[in-house]
Tab-separated table of C-alpha atoms and ligand atoms in Angstrom:
chain	number	residue	atom	x	y	z
A	1119	MET	CA	-8.018	45.489	-1.894
A	1120	LYS	CA	-8.216	48.003	0.935
A	1121	PHE	CA	-10.730	47.433	3.706
A	1122	TYR	CA	-11.088	50.050	6.417
A	1123	PRO	CA	-11.831	48.377	9.762
A	1124	GLY	CA	-15.470	48.404	10.845
A	1125	TYR	CA	-16.793	49.522	7.461
A	1126	GLN	CA	-19.148	47.131	5.622
A	1127	TYR	CA	-18.312	46.586	1.962
A	1128	VAL	CA	-20.829	45.104	-0.466
A	1129	ARG	CA	-18.874	42.652	-2.601
A	1130	GLN	CA	-19.162	39.624	-4.864
A	1131	VAL	CA	-17.474	36.523	-3.438
A	1132	THR	CA	-14.492	36.556	-5.839
A	1133	GLU	CA	-13.413	40.026	-4.786
A	1134	PHE	CA	-12.167	39.168	-1.302
A	1135	GLU	CA	-11.771	35.407	-0.939
A	1136	LYS	CA	-7.998	35.550	-0.492
A	1137	GLU	CA	-8.144	37.645	2.662
A	1138	SER	CA	-8.627	35.580	5.780
A	1139	ASP	CA	-9.264	38.014	8.634
A	1140	LEU	CA	-12.510	39.370	7.223
A	1141	ILE	CA	-16.021	38.921	8.606
A	1142	VAL	CA	-18.162	37.758	5.702
A	1143	GLN	CA	-21.951	37.658	5.798
A	1144	LYS	CA	-24.465	37.007	3.061
A	1145	GLY	CA	-26.147	40.270	2.031
A	1146	LEU	CA	-29.622	38.761	2.228
A	1147	ILE	CA	-30.723	35.704	4.186
A	1148	LYS	CA	-33.619	33.546	3.043
A	1149	ASP	CA	-36.306	33.048	5.632
A	1150	GLY	CA	-39.183	30.936	4.229
A	1151	LYS	CA	-40.854	33.045	1.537
A	1152	ASN	CA	-39.059	36.132	2.800
A	1153	TYR	CA	-35.630	37.599	2.660
A	1154	ARG	CA	-33.961	39.566	5.445
A	1155	CYS	CA	-31.349	42.182	4.659
A	1156	GLN	CA	-28.273	41.887	6.887
A	1157	ARG	CA	-27.376	45.542	6.406
A	1158	CYS	CA	-30.635	47.124	7.548
A	1159	ASN	CA	-32.490	44.134	9.080
A	1160	THR	CA	-35.589	44.680	6.918
A	1161	THR	CA	-37.621	41.605	5.994
A	1162	PHE	CA	-39.417	41.620	2.655
A	1163	LEU	CA	-41.437	39.211	0.500
A	1164	ALA	CA	-39.090	37.706	-2.090
A	1165	HIS	CA	-41.338	38.149	-5.129
A	1166	GLU	CA	-41.827	41.851	-4.424
A	1167	ASN	CA	-38.172	42.765	-4.872
A	1168	CYS	CA	-37.003	40.539	-7.704
A	1169	LEU	CA	-34.609	41.628	-10.470
A	1170	PRO	CA	-35.038	40.472	-14.109
A	1171	ASP	CA	-32.024	38.134	-13.679
A	1172	GLY	CA	-33.719	36.313	-10.788
A	1173	ARG	CA	-31.746	37.870	-7.946
A	1174	TYR	CA	-33.452	39.625	-5.057
A	1175	TYR	CA	-32.532	43.002	-3.576
A	1176	CYS	CA	-33.329	45.142	-0.552
A	1177	ARG	CA	-35.336	48.213	-1.387
A	1178	GLU	CA	-35.181	49.693	2.096
A	1179	CYS	CA	-31.452	50.523	2.027
A	1180	LEU	CA	-31.169	51.054	-1.727
A	1181	LEU	CA	-29.835	54.591	-1.257
A	1182	LEU	CA	-26.652	53.128	0.242
A	1183	GLY	CA	-25.989	51.157	-2.945
A	1184	ARG	CA	-27.870	48.062	-4.084
A	1185	ILE	CA	-27.422	44.884	-2.084
A	1186	THR	CA	-28.681	41.662	-3.709
A	1187	SER	CA	-28.943	37.949	-2.964
A	1188	SER	CA	-25.610	37.395	-4.745
A	1189	HIS	CA	-23.751	39.919	-2.574
A	1190	TYR	CA	-21.739	39.585	0.605
A	1191	LEU	CA	-21.156	42.107	3.359
A	1192	VAL	CA	-17.469	42.147	4.108
A	1193	THR	CA	-15.974	43.801	7.182
A	1194	LYS	CA	-12.486	43.923	8.559
A	1195	PRO	CA	-12.655	43.738	12.386
A	1196	ILE	CA	-11.447	46.848	14.212
A	1197	LYS	CA	-8.014	46.740	15.784
A	1198	LYS	CA	-7.273	46.230	19.466
A	1199	PRO	CA	-7.304	49.651	21.156
A	1200	VAL	CA	-3.953	51.238	21.932
A	1201	LYS	CA	-3.769	54.052	24.503
A	1202	LYS	CA	-2.649	57.431	23.230
A	1203	ALA	CA	-2.146	61.014	24.350
A	1204	VAL	CA	-5.062	63.288	23.461
A	1205	THR	CA	-5.047	67.090	23.506
A	1206	PHE	CA	-8.237	68.187	25.237
A	1207	CYS	CA	-9.088	71.897	24.986
A	1208	PHE	CA	-12.285	72.715	26.796
A	1209	LYS	CA	-12.251	76.272	28.103
A	1210	GLY	CA	-15.765	76.276	29.553
A	1211	LYS	CA	-16.734	75.194	33.007
A	1212	LEU	CA	-19.400	72.676	33.883
A	1213	THR	CA	-21.949	73.443	36.587
A	1214	PRO	CA	-21.906	71.011	39.546
A	1215	ALA	CA	-25.058	69.344	38.164
A	1216	GLN	CA	-23.457	68.913	34.735
A	1217	GLU	CA	-20.225	67.664	36.305
A	1218	LYS	CA	-22.091	64.983	38.218
A	1219	ILE	CA	-23.729	63.681	35.033
A	1220	SER	CA	-20.467	63.938	33.129
A	1221	GLN	CA	-18.716	61.689	35.667
A	1222	GLY	CA	-21.711	59.346	35.861
A	1223	LEU	CA	-21.519	58.780	32.098
A	1224	VAL	CA	-17.852	57.780	32.314
A	1225	GLN	CA	-18.595	55.369	35.188
A	1226	ASN	CA	-21.538	53.851	33.304
A	1227	PHE	CA	-19.455	53.420	30.184
A	1228	ILE	CA	-16.685	51.643	32.100
A	1229	LYS	CA	-19.320	49.238	33.401
A	1230	GLN	CA	-20.470	48.824	29.767
A	1231	LYS	CA	-23.898	50.209	30.585
A	1232	ASN	CA	-26.025	52.328	28.267
A	1233	SER	CA	-27.164	55.769	29.448
A	1234	LEU	CA	-29.916	58.242	28.643
A	1235	VAL	CA	-29.342	61.937	29.275
A	1236	TYR	CA	-32.692	63.660	29.651
A	1237	ALA	CA	-31.784	67.335	29.806
A	1238	VAL	CA	-33.840	70.397	28.917
A	1239	THR	CA	-33.021	72.399	25.783
A	1240	GLY	CA	-30.065	74.655	26.504
A	1241	ALA	CA	-28.766	72.506	29.391
A	1242	GLY	CA	-25.413	71.957	27.660
A	1243	LYS	CA	-25.797	68.285	26.760
A	1244	THR	CA	-22.822	68.124	24.424
A	1245	GLU	CA	-20.448	69.609	27.010
A	1246	MET	CA	-21.433	66.919	29.493
A	1247	LEU	CA	-20.077	64.308	27.079
A	1248	PHE	CA	-16.610	65.795	26.690
A	1249	SER	CA	-15.127	63.838	29.615
A	1250	LEU	CA	-16.456	60.563	28.250
A	1251	LEU	CA	-15.218	61.337	24.738
A	1252	CYS	CA	-11.815	62.240	26.145
A	1253	TYR	CA	-11.701	59.031	28.195
A	1254	CYS	CA	-12.544	56.877	25.149
A	1255	LEU	CA	-10.117	58.613	22.813
A	1256	THR	CA	-7.281	58.359	25.360
A	1257	GLU	CA	-8.002	54.636	25.693
A	1258	GLY	CA	-7.743	54.370	21.908
A	1259	LEU	CA	-11.419	53.487	21.510
A	1260	THR	CA	-13.472	54.473	18.483
A	1261	VAL	CA	-16.393	56.867	18.845
A	1262	ALA	CA	-19.384	57.849	16.712
A	1263	PHE	CA	-21.435	60.912	17.593
A	1264	CYS	CA	-24.669	60.850	15.611
A	1265	SER	CA	-27.915	62.671	15.165
A	1266	PRO	CA	-30.876	62.006	12.881
A	1267	ARG	CA	-30.488	65.560	11.552
A	1268	VAL	CA	-27.805	66.827	9.191
A	1269	ASP	CA	-27.998	70.396	10.553
A	1270	VAL	CA	-27.163	69.130	14.018
A	1271	CYS	CA	-24.194	67.083	12.733
A	1272	CYS	CA	-22.840	70.107	10.852
A	1273	GLU	CA	-23.090	72.222	14.002
A	1274	ILE	CA	-21.508	69.652	16.330
A	1275	GLN	CA	-18.505	68.601	14.228
A	1276	PRO	CA	-16.627	71.949	14.430
A	1277	ARG	CA	-17.348	72.135	18.169
A	1278	LEU	CA	-15.784	68.728	18.757
A	1279	GLN	CA	-12.884	69.595	16.482
A	1280	GLN	CA	-12.189	72.629	18.698
A	1281	VAL	CA	-12.192	70.507	21.835
A	1282	PHE	CA	-9.883	67.881	20.290
A	1283	PRO	CA	-7.778	70.097	18.013
A	1284	LYS	CA	-5.049	67.581	17.210
A	1285	LEU	CA	-7.432	64.815	16.289
A	1286	SER	CA	-9.179	64.445	12.985
A	1287	VAL	CA	-12.940	64.629	13.606
A	1288	GLY	CA	-14.810	63.125	10.652
A	1289	LEU	CA	-18.179	64.274	9.326
A	1290	ARG	CA	-20.461	62.046	7.266
A	1291	TYR	CA	-23.928	62.484	5.871
A	1292	TYR	CA	-25.674	61.581	2.649
A	1293	GLY	CA	-23.713	62.934	-0.279
A	1294	ALA	CA	-20.535	63.631	1.712
A	1295	LYS	CA	-17.048	62.519	0.601
A	1296	PRO	CA	-15.958	58.828	0.594
A	1297	TYR	CA	-15.249	57.302	3.985
A	1298	GLU	CA	-11.902	57.878	5.668
A	1299	PRO	CA	-11.486	56.434	9.163
A	1300	THR	CA	-11.124	58.860	12.078
A	1301	PRO	CA	-11.065	58.074	15.818
A	1302	LEU	CA	-14.077	60.342	16.274
A	1303	LEU	CA	-16.806	60.441	13.655
A	1304	VAL	CA	-19.814	62.760	13.572
A	1305	CYS	CA	-22.540	61.377	11.314
A	1306	THR	CA	-26.242	61.022	10.711
A	1307	THR	CA	-27.882	57.916	12.177
A	1308	HIS	CA	-28.434	56.684	8.590
A	1309	GLN	CA	-24.683	56.560	8.039
A	1310	LEU	CA	-24.335	53.955	10.801
A	1311	LEU	CA	-25.872	51.450	8.368
A	1312	TYR	CA	-22.472	51.364	6.672
A	1313	PHE	CA	-20.747	49.992	9.786
A	1314	LYS	CA	-20.493	46.757	11.719
A	1315	ALA	CA	-19.015	46.406	15.244
A	1316	ALA	CA	-17.052	49.558	14.465
A	1317	PHE	CA	-17.496	51.806	17.528
A	1318	HIS	CA	-16.871	51.339	21.231
A	1319	LEU	CA	-19.019	54.335	22.036
A	1320	ILE	CA	-22.014	55.546	20.065
A	1321	VAL	CA	-23.701	58.758	21.137
A	1322	VAL	CA	-27.159	59.241	19.648
A	1323	ASP	CA	-28.369	62.825	19.965
A	1324	GLU	CA	-32.051	63.801	19.606
A	1325	ILE	CA	-33.401	60.251	19.858
A	1326	ASP	CA	-36.967	61.479	19.630
A	1327	ALA	CA	-36.374	63.282	16.321
A	1328	PHE	CA	-37.520	62.243	12.878
A	1329	PRO	CA	-36.574	59.855	11.310
A	1330	TYR	CA	-34.737	57.964	14.075
A	1331	ALA	CA	-37.626	57.852	16.536
A	1332	HIS	CA	-39.875	55.570	14.464
A	1333	ASP	CA	-37.430	53.877	12.112
A	1334	LYS	CA	-36.539	50.331	13.180
A	1335	LYS	CA	-33.699	50.061	10.709
A	1336	LEU	CA	-31.924	53.006	12.339
A	1337	HIS	CA	-32.273	51.412	15.764
A	1338	PHE	CA	-30.761	48.272	14.236
A	1339	ALA	CA	-27.994	50.377	12.667
A	1340	VAL	CA	-26.966	51.669	16.106
A	1341	SER	CA	-26.793	48.197	17.678
A	1342	ASN	CA	-25.080	46.692	14.629
A	1343	ALA	CA	-22.433	49.424	14.469
A	1344	LEU	CA	-21.650	49.074	18.172
A	1345	HIS	CA	-18.696	46.887	19.158
A	1346	GLU	CA	-19.556	44.012	21.511
A	1347	SER	CA	-17.523	45.621	24.287
A	1348	GLY	CA	-19.119	49.046	23.728
A	1349	ALA	CA	-22.001	51.097	25.111
A	1350	THR	CA	-24.408	53.736	23.893
A	1351	VAL	CA	-25.353	57.147	25.258
A	1352	PHE	CA	-28.715	58.517	24.175
A	1353	LEU	CA	-29.503	62.235	24.447
A	1354	SER	CA	-32.829	64.019	24.381
A	1355	ALA	CA	-34.683	67.010	25.736
A	1356	THR	CA	-37.974	65.310	25.015
A	1357	PRO	CA	-37.647	61.526	25.395
A	1358	SER	CA	-40.762	59.350	25.363
A	1359	GLU	CA	-42.042	57.928	28.646
A	1360	LEU	CA	-41.061	54.471	27.452
A	1361	GLU	CA	-37.438	55.501	26.965
A	1362	ILE	CA	-37.320	57.161	30.371
A	1363	LYS	CA	-38.717	54.041	32.014
A	1364	LYS	CA	-36.320	51.737	30.185
A	1365	ALA	CA	-33.316	53.827	31.220
A	1366	GLN	CA	-34.579	54.051	34.798
A	1367	GLN	CA	-34.820	50.268	35.037
A	1368	GLN	CA	-31.265	49.881	33.797
A	1369	ALA	CA	-30.032	52.595	36.194
A	1370	GLY	CA	-28.807	54.606	33.225
A	1371	LEU	CA	-31.008	57.698	33.503
A	1372	PHE	CA	-29.452	61.131	34.024
A	1373	CYS	CA	-31.897	64.019	34.321
A	1374	LEU	CA	-31.048	67.717	34.195
A	1375	PRO	CA	-34.124	69.959	34.414
A	1376	ALA	CA	-32.286	73.324	34.313
A	1377	ARG	CA	-30.388	75.323	31.751
A	1378	TYR	CA	-26.750	76.228	31.936
A	1379	HIS	CA	-27.510	79.900	32.646
A	1380	ARG	CA	-29.728	78.991	35.623
A	1381	ARG	CA	-32.825	80.806	34.344
A	1382	LYS	CA	-36.273	79.226	34.132
A	1383	LEU	CA	-37.546	77.901	30.824
A	1384	PRO	CA	-39.905	80.558	29.434
A	1385	VAL	CA	-43.480	79.382	29.927
A	1386	PRO	CA	-45.408	79.848	26.644
A	1387	LYS	CA	-48.211	82.410	26.520
A	1388	LEU	CA	-51.381	81.323	24.748
A	1389	VAL	CA	-52.923	83.771	22.294
A	1390	ARG	CA	-56.262	82.811	20.820
A	1391	ILE	CA	-56.745	83.870	17.219
A	1392	LYS	CA	-60.032	82.537	15.952
A	1393	LYS	CA	-59.226	81.776	12.343
A	1394	GLN	CA	-55.682	80.442	12.058
A	1395	SER	CA	-54.956	80.960	8.387
A	1396	LEU	CA	-53.838	83.777	6.168
A	1397	PRO	CA	-55.120	86.233	5.106
A	1398	LEU	CA	-56.274	87.164	8.598
A	1399	THR	CA	-59.553	88.924	9.198
A	1400	PHE	CA	-59.342	92.579	10.238
A	1401	ARG	CA	-59.715	91.918	13.957
A	1402	ASN	CA	-57.346	88.951	14.074
A	1403	LYS	CA	-54.808	90.873	12.068
A	1404	ARG	CA	-54.825	93.666	14.629
A	1405	VAL	CA	-54.346	91.269	17.559
A	1406	PHE	CA	-51.596	89.353	15.771
A	1407	LEU	CA	-49.645	92.461	14.758
A	1408	GLN	CA	-49.865	93.831	18.287
A	1409	TRP	CA	-48.082	90.721	19.565
A	1410	ILE	CA	-45.480	90.942	16.811
A	1411	LYS	CA	-44.736	94.563	17.738
A	1412	TYR	CA	-44.585	93.668	21.417
A	1413	LEU	CA	-42.072	90.858	20.829
A	1414	LEU	CA	-39.947	93.068	18.565
A	1415	LEU	CA	-39.497	95.578	21.399
A	1416	HIS	CA	-36.845	93.318	22.972
A	1417	ASN	CA	-35.882	90.606	20.506
A	1418	HIS	CA	-35.980	89.265	16.995
A	1419	ILE	CA	-38.661	86.697	16.238
A	1420	LEU	CA	-38.485	83.098	15.085
A	1421	LEU	CA	-41.926	82.487	13.642
A	1422	PHE	CA	-42.938	78.857	13.082
A	1423	CYS	CA	-45.599	77.923	10.523
A	1424	ALA	CA	-47.306	74.569	10.016
A	1425	SER	CA	-46.997	74.361	6.221
A	1426	ILE	CA	-44.867	75.781	3.429
A	1427	SER	CA	-47.863	77.564	1.879
A	1428	GLN	CA	-48.660	79.307	5.167
A	1429	LEU	CA	-45.000	80.125	5.619
A	1430	LYS	CA	-44.837	81.876	2.261
A	1431	ALA	CA	-48.106	83.719	2.865
A	1432	MET	CA	-46.837	84.787	6.293
A	1433	GLU	CA	-43.592	86.107	4.841
A	1434	GLU	CA	-45.441	88.177	2.232
A	1435	PHE	CA	-47.897	89.478	4.799
A	1436	LEU	CA	-45.196	90.535	7.258
A	1437	LYS	CA	-43.052	92.097	4.543
A	1438	LYS	CA	-45.982	94.409	3.791
A	1439	GLU	CA	-46.648	95.164	7.445
A	1440	VAL	CA	-43.162	95.347	8.991
A	1441	GLY	CA	-40.841	96.081	6.070
A	1442	LYS	CA	-39.431	94.244	3.085
A	1443	ASP	CA	-35.901	93.764	4.388
A	1444	ALA	CA	-36.931	92.910	7.916
A	1445	VAL	CA	-38.434	89.526	7.106
A	1446	GLY	CA	-36.859	86.295	5.868
A	1447	SER	CA	-37.905	82.669	5.645
A	1448	VAL	CA	-36.489	79.165	5.385
A	1449	HIS	CA	-37.817	75.644	4.891
A	1450	ALA	CA	-36.309	72.175	4.274
A	1451	ALA	CA	-36.296	72.339	0.472
A	1452	ASP	CA	-34.925	75.902	0.351
A	1453	PRO	CA	-31.720	75.842	-1.751
A	1454	LYS	CA	-30.309	78.763	0.253
A	1455	ARG	CA	-31.117	77.105	3.576
A	1456	GLN	CA	-27.641	77.154	5.162
A	1457	GLU	CA	-26.926	80.668	3.926
A	1458	LYS	CA	-30.158	82.073	5.338
A	1459	ILE	CA	-29.707	80.333	8.690
A	1460	SER	CA	-26.248	81.826	9.002
A	1461	ASP	CA	-27.664	85.282	8.025
A	1462	MET	CA	-30.186	84.902	10.821
A	1463	ARG	CA	-27.362	84.113	13.241
A	1464	GLN	CA	-25.922	87.509	12.289
A	1465	ASN	CA	-29.313	89.047	13.116
A	1466	ALA	CA	-30.053	89.848	9.467
A	1467	PHE	CA	-33.814	89.538	9.875
A	1468	GLN	CA	-36.128	90.990	12.485
A	1469	ILE	CA	-38.566	88.205	11.776
A	1470	PHE	CA	-37.483	84.819	10.461
A	1471	CYS	CA	-40.366	82.612	9.308
A	1472	CYS	CA	-39.545	78.908	9.337
A	1473	SER	CA	-40.948	75.408	9.185
A	1474	THR	CA	-40.219	72.820	11.863
A	1475	ILE	CA	-36.682	72.319	10.455
A	1476	LEU	CA	-35.513	74.882	12.985
A	1477	GLU	CA	-37.314	73.209	15.883
A	1478	ARG	CA	-34.090	71.814	17.327
A	1479	GLY	CA	-30.336	71.834	17.226
A	1480	VAL	CA	-29.972	75.484	16.270
A	1481	THR	CA	-29.255	78.330	18.638
A	1482	PHE	CA	-29.925	82.006	17.946
A	1483	SER	CA	-29.316	84.703	20.500
A	1484	ASN	CA	-31.891	87.324	21.395
A	1485	VAL	CA	-34.920	85.709	19.835
A	1486	SER	CA	-38.488	85.311	20.933
A	1487	VAL	CA	-40.526	82.496	19.471
A	1488	LEU	CA	-43.997	82.599	17.995
A	1489	VAL	CA	-45.866	79.552	16.715
A	1490	PHE	CA	-48.680	80.323	14.322
A	1491	GLU	CA	-51.436	77.707	14.199
A	1492	ALA	CA	-49.900	75.942	17.221
A	1493	ASP	CA	-52.965	73.685	17.397
A	1494	HIS	CA	-52.064	72.129	14.025
A	1495	GLN	CA	-51.387	68.374	14.227
A	1496	ILE	CA	-47.808	68.825	13.003
A	1497	PHE	CA	-47.007	70.466	16.339
A	1498	THR	CA	-46.764	67.496	18.708
A	1499	LYS	CA	-45.931	67.960	22.365
A	1500	ALA	CA	-42.256	67.167	21.745
A	1501	THR	CA	-42.122	69.570	18.791
A	1502	LEU	CA	-43.700	72.376	20.830
A	1503	LEU	CA	-41.240	71.742	23.677
A	1504	GLN	CA	-38.323	71.880	21.275
A	1505	ILE	CA	-39.614	75.051	19.620
A	1506	ALA	CA	-40.207	76.758	22.972
A	1507	GLY	CA	-36.646	75.720	23.807
A	1508	ARG	CA	-35.277	78.073	21.124
A	1509	ALA	CA	-36.061	81.068	23.358
A	1510	ASP	CA	-33.606	82.461	25.922
A	1511	ARG	CA	-30.876	79.975	25.011
A	1512	LYS	CA	-27.782	81.989	25.723
A	1513	GLY	CA	-26.326	85.326	26.710
A	1514	GLU	CA	-27.825	87.818	29.128
A	1515	PHE	CA	-31.544	87.791	29.909
A	1516	SER	CA	-33.334	89.606	27.061
A	1517	HIS	CA	-37.036	89.209	27.897
A	1518	SER	CA	-37.206	86.385	25.411
A	1519	GLU	CA	-40.758	85.017	25.195
A	1520	VAL	CA	-42.710	82.167	23.672
A	1521	ILE	CA	-46.166	82.698	22.161
A	1522	PHE	CA	-48.430	79.931	20.937
A	1523	CYS	CA	-51.206	81.265	18.673
A	1524	PHE	CA	-54.108	78.849	18.568
A	1525	SER	CA	-57.842	78.641	18.017
A	1526	GLN	CA	-58.566	75.348	19.806
A	1527	MET	CA	-56.818	73.762	22.758
A	1528	THR	CA	-55.043	70.475	21.939
A	1529	PRO	CA	-53.519	67.793	24.216
A	1530	ALA	CA	-50.116	68.645	22.714
A	1531	LEU	CA	-50.406	72.331	23.706
A	1532	LYS	CA	-51.645	71.494	27.175
A	1533	GLY	CA	-48.985	68.802	27.649
A	1534	ALA	CA	-46.104	71.002	26.509
A	1535	ILE	CA	-46.994	73.858	28.860
A	1536	LYS	CA	-47.528	71.453	31.752
A	1537	GLU	CA	-44.147	69.821	31.184
A	1538	ILE	CA	-42.323	73.164	31.047
A	1539	LYS	CA	-43.903	74.209	34.343
A	1540	GLU	CA	-43.020	70.864	35.943
A	1541	LEU	CA	-39.400	71.023	34.769
A	1542	ASN	CA	-39.104	74.559	36.195
A	1543	GLN	CA	-40.472	73.358	39.526
A	1544	LYS	CA	-38.095	70.400	39.546
A	1545	ALA	CA	-35.143	72.673	38.786
A	1546	GLN	CA	-36.225	75.129	41.491
A	1547	LYS	CA	-36.472	72.345	44.062
A	1548	ALA	CA	-33.047	71.015	43.143
A	1549	GLY	CA	-31.570	74.504	43.619
A	1550	LEU	CA	-30.555	74.773	39.975
A	1551	LEU	CA	-32.121	78.194	39.310
A	1552	ASN	CA	-31.091	81.712	40.232
A	1553	GLU	CA	-33.640	83.877	41.979
A	1554	VAL	CA	-34.924	86.535	39.566
B	629	ZN	ZN1	-31.428	46.585	3.462
């Protein structure tokens, strides 16, 4: 039987007993009246998850294949690293501030210390990791680059493949092909549940994003998939205060308050529209359309809505007002999601209405951002910061703007604007901005 190193196989005892170098754990461990799953670390009451034949199973990680009280988790330990030559093709140039962080991450890793990179949207977080990735791969170490979001994984994998053209860079997410080992794997944080002590370096991008942020089993997955001699690098543009503090205490915090292109983060403008739902009243409609026309003078618009029903109503409304072919939309359950996002990258729509699925990880050039109903509870401070971060990401300055339409002020709105202003001040002080 073939066992790829570091991968956890769910097996019955008879299927592997002849092989001696394997790590074998019971799938579920009994703990009083409870069972604890060794794959996802979830504890559950035995009688709640009982099969007709008397065995117990873990419901929490069922999507990965059922694991029961008669199963074992079998892992072949990863091999000792062997140094190798790696072709590293990075044509870009890091700014001095990026370079400093890039080197700091390598030093921290050598000391086996975890790091947190707190860098604004558009700071070039991924590029700052290239040196560390190159160091690990040259040392023959195994690396996982993960994100809670599939879209982000799909965008990062080809970028890493370009930088390491002679290396096979794997990509794994739910529903992808069977596992094949690669020295560098890009995957969703969920996929880490399949591994044990498999990676010397795990990079977790967007640590504040759903579902990683509040899912204990994914936090367990990261620590369980990490090799005992390894370290983790966490990335975020909007980490929680707790994470910042934790990293600060461990001397693993790297902060970059400015973007690669040395321009300020656009500070959102607040536009009060009394009744924030469609159809708009005559007066609100006039105000709203004036802003739309104003934004369209210089850029295309990414228009965020709080719910799918509002998103559809908004698309219909704007098609009537601006033109049928000028408006498109996308949401998580949209079957043409990838196709439409790539159309938008080609500037196919003047206005692209979207749900929060486009709040992070995606970059469009020449867009302004408008959030309708920005006082809705779905728009947390972190979400608003991420959304505002879609504006003025790359290229020449294009008068890209951010508009938050609201009817009542919320702590999230206030907090997001305050943080953007503070980051701009911090960047200015550190000499990381160009004078405009
Ligand atoms: Zn489980």
